[in-house]
Coordinates of C-alpha atoms in Angstrom, one line a residue:
M1 CA 174.5 210.2 59.0
S2 CA 177.3 212.9 59.8
E3 CA 179.5 213.3 63.1
E4 CA 178.2 217.2 63.1
Y5 CA 174.0 216.5 62.1
A6 CA 174.8 213.9 65.4
N7 CA 175.1 216.2 68.0
S8 CA 172.9 219.0 66.0
L9 CA 170.7 216.4 66.8
S10 CA 171.4 215.8 70.3
F11 CA 171.9 219.4 71.3
V12 CA 168.1 219.6 69.8
M13 CA 166.9 216.3 72.3
T14 CA 168.6 218.8 75.1
Q15 CA 167.4 221.7 75.0
T16 CA 163.9 221.0 73.4
N17 CA 161.9 218.3 74.3
Y18 CA 161.0 217.0 70.9
D19 CA 161.8 213.3 69.9
Y20 CA 164.4 212.0 68.2
E21 CA 161.9 211.8 64.6
T22 CA 160.8 215.5 65.2
A23 CA 163.5 216.7 66.2
K24 CA 165.3 214.7 63.1
T25 CA 162.6 216.3 61.1
K26 CA 163.3 220.1 62.4
L27 CA 166.9 220.0 61.5
L28 CA 165.1 219.5 58.3
L29 CA 163.4 221.8 57.9
H30 CA 165.8 224.7 59.3
N31 CA 168.8 222.7 57.3
G32 CA 170.8 221.1 59.8
N33 CA 170.6 225.1 61.4
H34 CA 170.0 223.6 65.4
I35 CA 169.9 227.2 67.1
N36 CA 167.3 228.1 64.1
V37 CA 165.5 224.5 65.0
V38 CA 165.8 226.3 69.6
K39 CA 164.1 229.5 68.7
E40 CA 161.4 227.9 67.3
Y41 CA 160.4 226.2 70.0
M42 CA 161.3 229.0 72.1
G43 CA 158.8 230.8 70.2
I44 CA 161.7 233.1 69.6
P45 CA 161.1 234.7 65.3
I46 CA 163.7 234.0 63.1
H47 CA 164.3 236.7 61.1
K48 CA 166.2 237.0 57.8
K49 CA 168.9 239.8 57.7
N50 CA 167.9 242.3 55.2
Q51 CA 168.9 246.0 55.4
K52 CA 169.7 247.3 52.1
I53 CA 173.8 248.1 52.8
C54 CA 173.6 252.3 51.8
S55 CA 177.1 254.6 51.9
I56 CA 178.0 256.8 54.7
N57 CA 176.9 259.7 52.6
Q58 CA 173.1 257.8 51.8
E59 CA 172.9 257.2 55.8
I60 CA 173.8 261.2 56.8
Y61 CA 171.3 263.0 54.1
K62 CA 168.6 259.9 55.1
Q63 CA 169.3 260.7 59.1
L64 CA 169.3 264.2 58.8
R65 CA 165.7 264.3 56.4
Q66 CA 164.4 261.8 59.8
E67 CA 165.4 264.8 62.0
L68 CA 163.8 267.8 60.5
D69 CA 161.1 265.2 59.5
N70 CA 160.4 264.7 63.5
S71 CA 161.6 268.5 64.4
M72 CA 158.4 269.9 62.5
R73 CA 156.5 267.9 63.4
V74 CA 156.9 268.5 67.2
Y75 CA 156.7 272.5 66.1
N76 CA 153.5 271.7 63.9
D77 CA 152.1 269.7 67.4
A78 CA 152.9 272.8 69.4
H79 CA 151.5 275.8 67.0
P80 CA 148.4 274.5 65.1
I81 CA 147.5 276.7 61.5
N82 CA 144.5 278.3 61.9
A83 CA 142.9 278.0 59.2
E84 CA 141.0 282.5 59.9
D85 CA 144.1 284.2 60.2
V86 CA 145.5 282.5 57.0
I87 CA 142.8 283.4 55.7
D88 CA 142.2 287.1 56.6
K89 CA 146.1 287.6 55.8
F90 CA 146.2 286.3 52.6
G91 CA 143.0 289.5 52.3
Q92 CA 144.6 292.5 54.3
Y93 CA 147.5 290.8 51.9
K94 CA 145.6 291.0 48.3
H95 CA 143.8 293.9 49.6
N96 CA 147.2 296.3 49.8
S97 CA 148.4 294.9 46.4

């Protein structure tokens, strides 16, 4: 057993209430990452970062689209469309043409 692994094992046992065998099993399960073992013990979710890397230009347009979508959603919520008014206006337009 390497010194680093022994230190990780000792760390896990002091930070949790795991015995030697449980700590060893958990370290093997988490590929020797003692931080992930303690996070699992405390109930903290372990997330892998799978963010897609995009260019600055893509990020700018993404944020613009999101902002415009949000502003239109707020406007449409504040000013609902009345279907009867639209039909009447369309009928008047068609009649005048």
